[in-house]
Short mmCIF file of C-alpha atoms and ligand atoms in Angstrom, two decimals:
data_model
loop_
_atom_site.label_atom_id
_atom_site.label_comp_id
_atom_site.label_asym_id
_atom_site.label_seq_id
_atom_site.Cartn_x
_atom_site.Cartn_y
_atom_site.Cartn_z
CA MET A 1 1.93 183.02 25.46
CA LYS A 2 4.89 181.35 23.69
CA ARG A 3 5.13 181.83 19.92
CA ASP A 4 6.04 179.33 17.20
CA ILE A 5 9.39 179.18 15.39
CA LYS A 6 9.04 180.78 11.95
CA LYS A 7 12.08 182.83 10.95
CA ILE A 8 15.42 181.56 12.23
CA LEU A 9 18.88 183.11 12.54
CA VAL A 10 21.85 180.76 13.10
CA THR A 11 25.07 182.38 14.36
CA GLY A 12 28.40 180.58 13.84
CA ALA A 13 26.71 178.77 10.94
CA LEU A 14 29.94 177.88 9.11
CA GLY A 15 31.16 175.77 12.04
CA GLN A 16 31.07 172.02 12.61
CA ILE A 17 27.52 171.97 14.02
CA GLY A 18 26.15 175.04 12.21
CA THR A 19 26.71 173.67 8.71
CA GLU A 20 24.59 170.60 9.45
CA LEU A 21 22.04 172.34 11.69
CA VAL A 22 21.29 174.95 8.99
CA THR A 23 20.56 172.21 6.43
CA ALA A 24 18.31 170.34 8.88
CA LEU A 25 16.43 173.53 9.82
CA ARG A 26 16.03 174.53 6.15
CA ASN A 27 14.62 171.09 5.34
CA LYS A 28 12.11 171.57 8.13
CA TYR A 29 11.24 175.28 8.07
CA GLY A 30 12.05 176.22 4.44
CA ILE A 31 15.26 177.54 2.88
CA GLU A 32 14.26 181.22 2.95
CA ASN A 33 13.26 180.98 6.63
CA VAL A 34 16.71 180.03 7.92
CA ILE A 35 19.37 182.75 7.78
CA ALA A 36 22.93 181.47 8.21
CA SER A 37 25.52 183.90 9.57
CA ASP A 38 29.20 183.89 10.46
CA LEU A 39 32.32 186.06 10.28
CA ARG A 40 33.52 185.17 6.76
CA PRO A 41 32.30 187.19 3.76
CA ASN A 42 31.45 185.17 0.61
CA PRO A 43 32.27 181.69 1.93
CA SER A 44 32.22 178.76 -0.51
CA ASN A 45 30.41 176.71 2.16
CA ARG A 46 27.12 175.05 1.10
CA VAL A 47 25.03 176.84 3.76
CA ALA A 48 25.99 180.19 2.25
CA GLN A 49 25.36 179.04 -1.33
CA GLU A 50 22.00 177.36 -0.78
CA GLY A 51 20.13 180.06 1.14
CA PRO A 52 20.32 183.45 2.88
CA TYR A 53 23.69 184.24 4.45
CA GLU A 54 24.82 187.31 6.43
CA VAL A 55 28.19 188.41 7.76
CA LEU A 56 27.53 188.83 11.49
CA ASP A 57 30.00 189.27 14.36
CA VAL A 58 28.21 188.35 17.60
CA THR A 59 30.43 190.69 19.62
CA LYS A 60 28.78 193.56 17.70
CA SER A 61 25.21 193.89 18.88
CA ASP A 62 24.40 196.13 15.93
CA ASP A 63 25.17 193.26 13.52
CA ILE A 64 22.60 191.11 15.36
CA ARG A 65 20.03 193.94 15.53
CA ARG A 66 20.37 194.72 11.81
CA THR A 67 19.86 191.06 10.84
CA ILE A 68 16.86 190.57 13.15
CA ILE A 69 15.16 193.61 11.60
CA LYS A 70 16.12 192.76 7.99
CA TYR A 71 14.58 189.26 8.15
CA ASP A 72 12.00 189.69 10.92
CA ILE A 73 13.78 186.99 12.94
CA ASP A 74 11.84 185.31 15.79
CA THR A 75 14.29 182.55 16.81
CA ILE A 76 18.07 182.43 17.20
CA PHE A 77 20.25 179.31 17.37
CA HIS A 78 23.39 180.89 18.83
CA LEU A 79 26.32 178.65 17.84
CA ALA A 80 29.11 181.23 17.46
CA ALA A 81 31.80 180.40 20.01
CA ILE A 82 35.47 179.77 20.66
CA LEU A 83 36.01 176.15 21.72
CA SER A 84 38.21 174.68 24.44
CA ALA A 85 41.63 174.25 22.79
CA VAL A 86 41.62 177.59 20.95
CA GLY A 87 40.16 179.17 24.10
CA GLU A 88 43.05 177.94 26.23
CA ARG A 89 45.52 179.50 23.79
CA ASP A 90 43.60 182.81 23.70
CA PRO A 91 41.48 183.12 26.87
CA HIS A 92 40.52 186.77 26.24
CA LEU A 93 39.20 186.00 22.77
CA CYS A 94 37.24 183.10 24.29
CA TRP A 95 35.75 185.35 26.98
CA ASN A 96 34.92 188.11 24.51
CA VAL A 97 33.18 185.94 21.90
CA ASN A 98 31.47 183.51 24.29
CA MET A 99 30.33 186.00 26.94
CA ASN A 100 29.77 189.26 25.02
CA GLY A 101 28.36 187.34 22.05
CA THR A 102 25.87 185.53 24.29
CA ILE A 103 24.72 188.58 26.25
CA ASN A 104 24.29 190.50 22.98
CA VAL A 105 22.08 187.73 21.58
CA LEU A 106 20.05 187.56 24.81
CA ASP A 107 19.60 191.35 24.95
CA MET A 108 18.35 191.36 21.36
CA GLY A 109 16.07 188.46 22.27
CA VAL A 110 14.45 190.60 24.97
CA ARG A 111 14.41 193.80 22.90
CA TYR A 112 12.74 192.20 19.86
CA GLU A 113 10.58 189.84 21.94
CA LEU A 114 11.92 186.75 20.17
CA ALA A 115 9.94 183.53 20.47
CA ARG A 116 13.06 181.50 21.37
CA VAL A 117 16.83 181.57 21.80
CA ILE A 118 18.87 178.33 21.81
CA VAL A 119 22.38 178.50 23.30
CA PRO A 120 24.44 175.28 23.44
CA SER A 121 26.55 174.48 26.47
CA SER A 122 29.15 171.74 26.87
CA ILE A 123 30.64 168.96 29.00
CA ALA A 124 33.32 171.61 29.64
CA VAL A 125 31.12 173.04 32.44
CA TRP A 126 32.59 170.37 34.71
CA GLY A 127 36.04 170.31 36.30
CA PHE A 128 37.87 168.14 38.78
CA GLY A 129 35.83 167.13 41.80
CA VAL A 130 32.71 165.68 40.17
CA PRO A 131 32.14 161.92 39.79
CA LYS A 132 33.89 160.53 36.68
CA TYR A 133 30.82 158.51 35.65
CA ASP A 134 27.13 159.42 35.31
CA VAL A 135 27.55 163.02 36.46
CA PRO A 136 24.08 164.10 37.60
CA GLN A 137 22.12 167.04 36.17
CA GLU A 138 22.63 169.01 39.37
CA SER A 139 26.35 168.94 40.18
CA VAL A 140 29.29 171.14 41.14
CA LEU A 141 30.40 173.29 38.17
CA LYS A 142 34.04 174.28 38.66
CA PRO A 143 35.74 174.13 35.25
CA SER A 144 39.48 174.72 34.89
CA SER A 145 39.44 175.92 31.24
CA MET A 146 38.41 179.43 30.12
CA TYR A 147 36.00 177.77 27.67
CA GLY A 148 34.37 175.95 30.63
CA VAL A 149 34.18 179.18 32.63
CA THR A 150 32.29 180.86 29.76
CA LYS A 151 29.98 177.87 29.36
CA VAL A 152 29.00 177.87 33.07
CA ALA A 153 28.52 181.65 33.01
CA GLY A 154 26.55 181.33 29.75
CA GLU A 155 24.17 178.79 31.30
CA LEU A 156 23.62 181.01 34.35
CA LEU A 157 23.10 184.05 32.13
CA CYS A 158 20.49 182.25 30.03
CA ASP A 159 18.60 181.10 33.12
CA TYR A 160 18.79 184.66 34.47
CA TYR A 161 17.15 185.98 31.26
CA VAL A 162 14.44 183.32 31.54
CA ASN A 163 13.63 184.33 35.11
CA LYS A 164 14.23 188.08 34.94
CA PHE A 165 12.84 188.92 31.49
CA GLY A 166 10.66 185.91 30.60
CA LEU A 167 12.85 185.18 27.54
CA ASP A 168 12.35 181.60 26.28
CA CYS A 169 15.98 180.50 26.30
CA ARG A 170 17.07 176.85 26.09
CA GLY A 171 20.39 175.04 26.08
CA LEU A 172 22.01 171.62 26.29
CA ARG A 173 25.43 170.33 27.30
CA TYR A 174 26.77 168.70 24.16
CA PRO A 175 29.40 165.97 24.52
CA GLY A 176 32.19 165.88 21.89
CA ILE A 177 30.44 165.91 18.51
CA ILE A 178 31.61 163.56 15.73
CA SER A 179 30.78 164.36 12.10
CA SER A 180 31.91 163.92 8.49
CA GLU A 181 30.72 167.17 6.88
CA THR A 182 32.77 169.99 8.47
CA LEU A 183 35.94 169.61 10.53
CA PRO A 184 35.71 170.73 14.18
CA GLY A 185 36.87 174.21 15.11
CA GLY A 186 39.53 173.71 17.79
CA GLY A 187 38.24 171.61 20.68
CA THR A 188 39.68 168.88 22.88
CA THR A 189 37.35 166.19 21.52
CA ASP A 190 38.47 166.93 17.91
CA TYR A 191 40.65 163.79 17.96
CA ALA A 192 37.50 161.68 17.60
CA VAL A 193 36.83 163.31 14.21
CA GLU A 194 40.42 163.66 12.96
CA ILE A 195 41.05 159.95 13.61
CA PHE A 196 38.48 158.99 10.96
CA TYR A 197 39.89 161.35 8.30
CA GLU A 198 43.44 160.12 8.95
CA ALA A 199 42.36 156.45 9.05
CA VAL A 200 40.67 156.75 5.66
CA LYS A 201 43.47 158.79 4.08
CA HIS A 202 46.64 157.36 5.67
CA ASN A 203 45.66 154.33 7.80
CA TYR A 204 47.52 156.11 10.62
CA TYR A 205 46.72 158.67 13.35
CA ASN A 206 48.96 160.50 15.81
CA CYS A 207 46.57 161.12 18.73
CA PHE A 208 47.00 164.17 20.98
CA LEU A 209 45.30 162.43 23.94
CA ARG A 210 46.39 159.39 25.98
CA SER A 211 45.03 156.02 24.87
CA ASP A 212 42.89 155.65 28.03
CA THR A 213 41.20 159.11 28.00
CA GLU A 214 37.49 158.42 28.44
CA LEU A 215 35.12 161.15 27.23
CA PRO A 216 31.40 161.46 26.41
CA MET A 217 30.73 161.71 22.65
CA MET A 218 27.77 162.00 20.27
CA TYR A 219 27.25 161.52 16.52
CA MET A 220 26.07 164.57 14.58
CA PRO A 221 22.61 163.22 13.60
CA ASP A 222 21.84 162.82 17.32
CA CYS A 223 23.25 166.29 18.07
CA ILE A 224 20.96 167.85 15.43
CA LYS A 225 17.97 165.84 16.69
CA ALA A 226 18.62 166.88 20.30
CA THR A 227 18.96 170.55 19.36
CA ILE A 228 15.76 170.70 17.31
CA ASP A 229 13.78 168.50 19.73
CA LEU A 230 14.70 170.78 22.65
CA ALA A 231 13.92 173.91 20.61
CA GLU A 232 10.49 172.53 19.73
CA ALA A 233 9.65 171.11 23.18
CA ASN A 234 6.64 172.50 25.05
CA PHE A 235 8.01 175.21 27.37
CA GLU A 236 5.50 174.27 30.05
CA ASN A 237 7.08 170.78 30.30
CA LEU A 238 10.59 172.13 30.97
CA LYS A 239 11.80 172.28 34.55
CA HIS A 240 15.34 173.06 33.36
CA HIS A 241 16.16 175.55 30.64
CA SER A 242 19.77 176.23 29.68
CA ASP A 243 21.73 173.28 31.06
CA PHE A 244 20.31 169.93 29.95
CA ASN A 245 22.76 167.01 30.19
CA VAL A 246 22.57 164.96 26.97
CA ALA A 247 24.49 161.70 26.60
CA SER A 248 25.03 159.15 23.89
CA MET A 249 28.29 157.13 24.04
CA THR A 250 31.59 157.01 25.94
CA PHE A 251 34.92 155.65 24.67
CA THR A 252 38.70 156.11 24.78
CA PRO A 253 41.00 156.67 21.77
CA GLN A 254 42.11 153.04 22.11
CA ILE A 255 38.54 151.70 22.07
CA LEU A 256 37.75 153.89 19.03
CA ALA A 257 40.91 152.69 17.22
CA ASP A 258 39.89 149.06 17.90
CA GLU A 259 36.44 149.77 16.46
CA ILE A 260 37.98 151.37 13.33
CA ARG A 261 40.21 148.27 12.91
CA LYS A 262 37.08 146.12 12.48
CA THR A 263 36.77 147.84 9.06
CA LEU A 264 40.41 148.89 8.45
CA PRO A 265 42.49 146.07 10.04
CA ASP A 266 45.86 147.72 9.23
CA PHE A 267 44.99 151.03 10.97
CA LYS A 268 47.76 152.18 13.33
CA ILE A 269 47.71 154.80 16.06
CA ASP A 270 50.36 156.53 18.22
CA TYR A 271 49.70 158.59 21.33
CA ASN A 272 51.53 161.87 21.94
CA PRO A 273 49.48 163.84 24.50
CA ASP A 274 49.81 167.64 24.37
CA TYR A 275 48.27 170.57 26.35
CA ARG A 276 44.77 169.28 25.52
CA GLN A 277 45.29 166.24 27.80
CA LYS A 278 44.92 168.46 30.85
CA ILE A 279 41.60 169.80 29.57
CA ALA A 280 40.33 166.28 28.80
CA ASP A 281 41.41 165.00 32.23
CA SER A 282 39.22 167.64 33.89
CA TRP A 283 36.05 166.44 32.11
CA PRO A 284 33.83 163.50 33.12
CA ALA A 285 33.64 160.23 31.18
CA SER A 286 29.86 159.91 31.16
CA ILE A 287 26.81 161.92 32.18
CA ASP A 288 23.32 161.22 33.44
CA ASP A 289 20.77 162.68 31.02
CA SER A 290 17.55 161.54 32.70
CA SER A 291 16.17 165.10 32.94
CA ALA A 292 16.39 165.50 29.13
CA ARG A 293 14.78 162.07 28.70
CA ASP A 294 11.97 162.94 31.13
CA GLU A 295 11.30 166.56 30.10
CA TRP A 296 11.56 166.38 26.28
CA ASN A 297 11.90 162.65 25.48
CA TRP A 298 15.59 162.71 24.52
CA ASN A 299 16.79 159.37 23.17
CA PRO A 300 19.91 158.97 20.98
CA ALA A 301 19.89 156.66 17.96
CA PHE A 302 23.62 155.95 17.39
CA ASN A 303 26.16 153.93 19.38
CA LEU A 304 29.93 153.46 18.90
CA SER A 305 29.55 150.69 16.36
CA THR A 306 26.84 152.31 14.16
CA MET A 307 28.56 155.73 14.32
CA THR A 308 31.96 154.25 13.32
CA LYS A 309 30.47 152.32 10.40
CA ASP A 310 28.63 155.39 9.11
CA MET A 311 31.65 157.72 9.50
CA LEU A 312 33.94 155.31 7.62
CA GLU A 313 31.40 154.82 4.82
CA LYS A 314 30.86 158.56 4.35
CA LEU A 315 34.55 159.55 4.53
CA SER A 316 35.70 156.65 2.31
CA ALA A 317 33.23 157.83 -0.34
CA LYS A 318 34.54 161.41 -0.02
CA HIS A 319 38.13 160.18 -0.24
CA LYS A 320 37.40 158.12 -3.36
CA ALA A 321 35.77 161.19 -4.94
CA GLY A 322 38.90 163.24 -4.15
CA LEU A 323 37.02 165.54 -1.78
CA ILE A 324 39.27 164.88 1.22
P1 NAD B 401 32.97 175.65 15.56
O1 NAD B 401 34.23 176.18 16.15
O2 NAD B 401 33.05 174.57 14.57
O3 NAD B 401 32.15 176.86 14.92
C1 NAD B 401 32.00 178.09 15.56
C2 NAD B 401 31.74 179.15 14.52
O4 NAD B 401 31.64 180.40 15.20
C3 NAD B 401 32.88 179.28 13.48
O5 NAD B 401 32.37 179.12 12.18
C4 NAD B 401 33.42 180.69 13.72
O6 NAD B 401 33.79 181.36 12.52
C5 NAD B 401 32.23 181.38 14.37
N1 NAD B 401 32.62 182.54 15.16
C6 NAD B 401 33.70 182.71 15.97
N2 NAD B 401 33.72 183.95 16.47
C7 NAD B 401 32.61 184.58 16.01
C8 NAD B 401 32.07 185.87 16.18
N3 NAD B 401 32.67 186.80 16.91
N4 NAD B 401 30.90 186.17 15.55
C9 NAD B 401 30.28 185.25 14.77
N5 NAD B 401 30.76 184.02 14.54
C10 NAD B 401 31.91 183.68 15.18
O7 NAD B 401 32.01 175.26 16.78
P2 NAD B 401 30.86 174.16 16.82
O8 NAD B 401 31.50 172.88 17.14
O9 NAD B 401 29.99 174.25 15.64
O10 NAD B 401 30.09 174.63 18.15
C11 NAD B 401 28.84 175.26 18.16
C12 NAD B 401 28.39 175.39 19.59
O11 NAD B 401 28.31 174.10 20.19
C13 NAD B 401 29.34 176.21 20.48
O12 NAD B 401 28.59 176.92 21.44
C14 NAD B 401 30.16 175.15 21.18
O13 NAD B 401 30.66 175.59 22.41
C15 NAD B 401 29.11 174.07 21.37
N6 NAD B 401 29.70 172.75 21.55
C16 NAD B 401 30.31 172.09 20.52
C17 NAD B 401 30.85 170.83 20.73
C18 NAD B 401 31.53 170.06 19.64
O14 NAD B 401 32.08 168.99 19.90
N7 NAD B 401 31.52 170.53 18.39
C19 NAD B 401 30.74 170.23 21.99
C20 NAD B 401 30.16 170.94 23.03
C21 NAD B 401 29.61 172.18 22.79
N1 LIG B 402 34.05 169.56 21.69
C1 LIG B 402 34.17 170.64 22.61
C2 LIG B 402 35.59 170.94 22.89
O1 LIG B 402 36.36 170.01 22.93
C3 LIG B 402 33.45 170.33 23.89
O2 LIG B 402 32.73 171.43 24.26
O3 LIG B 402 35.92 172.08 23.11
#
């Protein structure tokens, strides 16, 4: 018998997705029922000011155990991770945080009979050798980045815990996430966020990817909706568990720059690809998310034009207020 979500722990809560997911979960489940956690003690971040916050290192299972007991946690959204660009510079750190962190969370999930564990995956699970467009749900997973290796292994580990221990574990393969609240933490798709900040502040961006690099992307409100919708879906309706493809939009830096110019006509961009180009080249341009649509009614709300308009409005307001 699957239990309801009542008391939530979010790991990696000070990150790009965590800061907005915590707020959304607190609005839904109540401030005191959502415990944010991350490495930094006493952060000035809103999620730590507005509700419960714990210092928790996911590589230390005792930190997780202590927090589960302290708050009687029944659900974990496990967001703590090292992303692709930082992971390529420090592969051992990436392996340690992403693999040991995830198995620690899963073990605690089994030990304390948690109702649910949500572990995001990524488009980084793919490598060269899959179709560039509309990559199907079931496809070859041969990533070339350490981050991708940990994401494939993480998906397999989660499915193993579902089958071996009956743990209700769910996950989805996020595309690059675009948002205006917290800067991204060191990924290859970060250009699609930085470009907006630089456009608003300097009308200029020096892009670290080639102009024609096509990648799948998603706006944060859709990312939050997908995460919560999957977490709340009826387990009996799920044929997949830890590896749902979710798609929203696909564009290149050049297409995004053209879209920004519809609002900021003088915006200029240069392209100086660095080591992240190789990572981006190994990822697909678009993915087929029909399993997510069929099994838990996934349907994104934003497209390139509505996302760009909203990002520019939000960041222009922040810039005028002197916040960025
Ligand atoms: P982020 O880098 O912005 O945040 C990660 C957080 O984890 C940081 O606040 C960091 O301090 C924390 N952290 C690092 N090591 C830790 C440790 N040992 N213990 C506890 N916390 C630790 O990442 P994000 O973008 O918010 O990503 C969240 C999840 O979504 C990750 O699993 C990531 O792989 C996945 N994802 C993100 C994107 C994206 O575009 N943002 C795309 C695909 C998948
Ligand atoms: N945005 C992430 C990254 O670039 C994709 O998982 O690492």
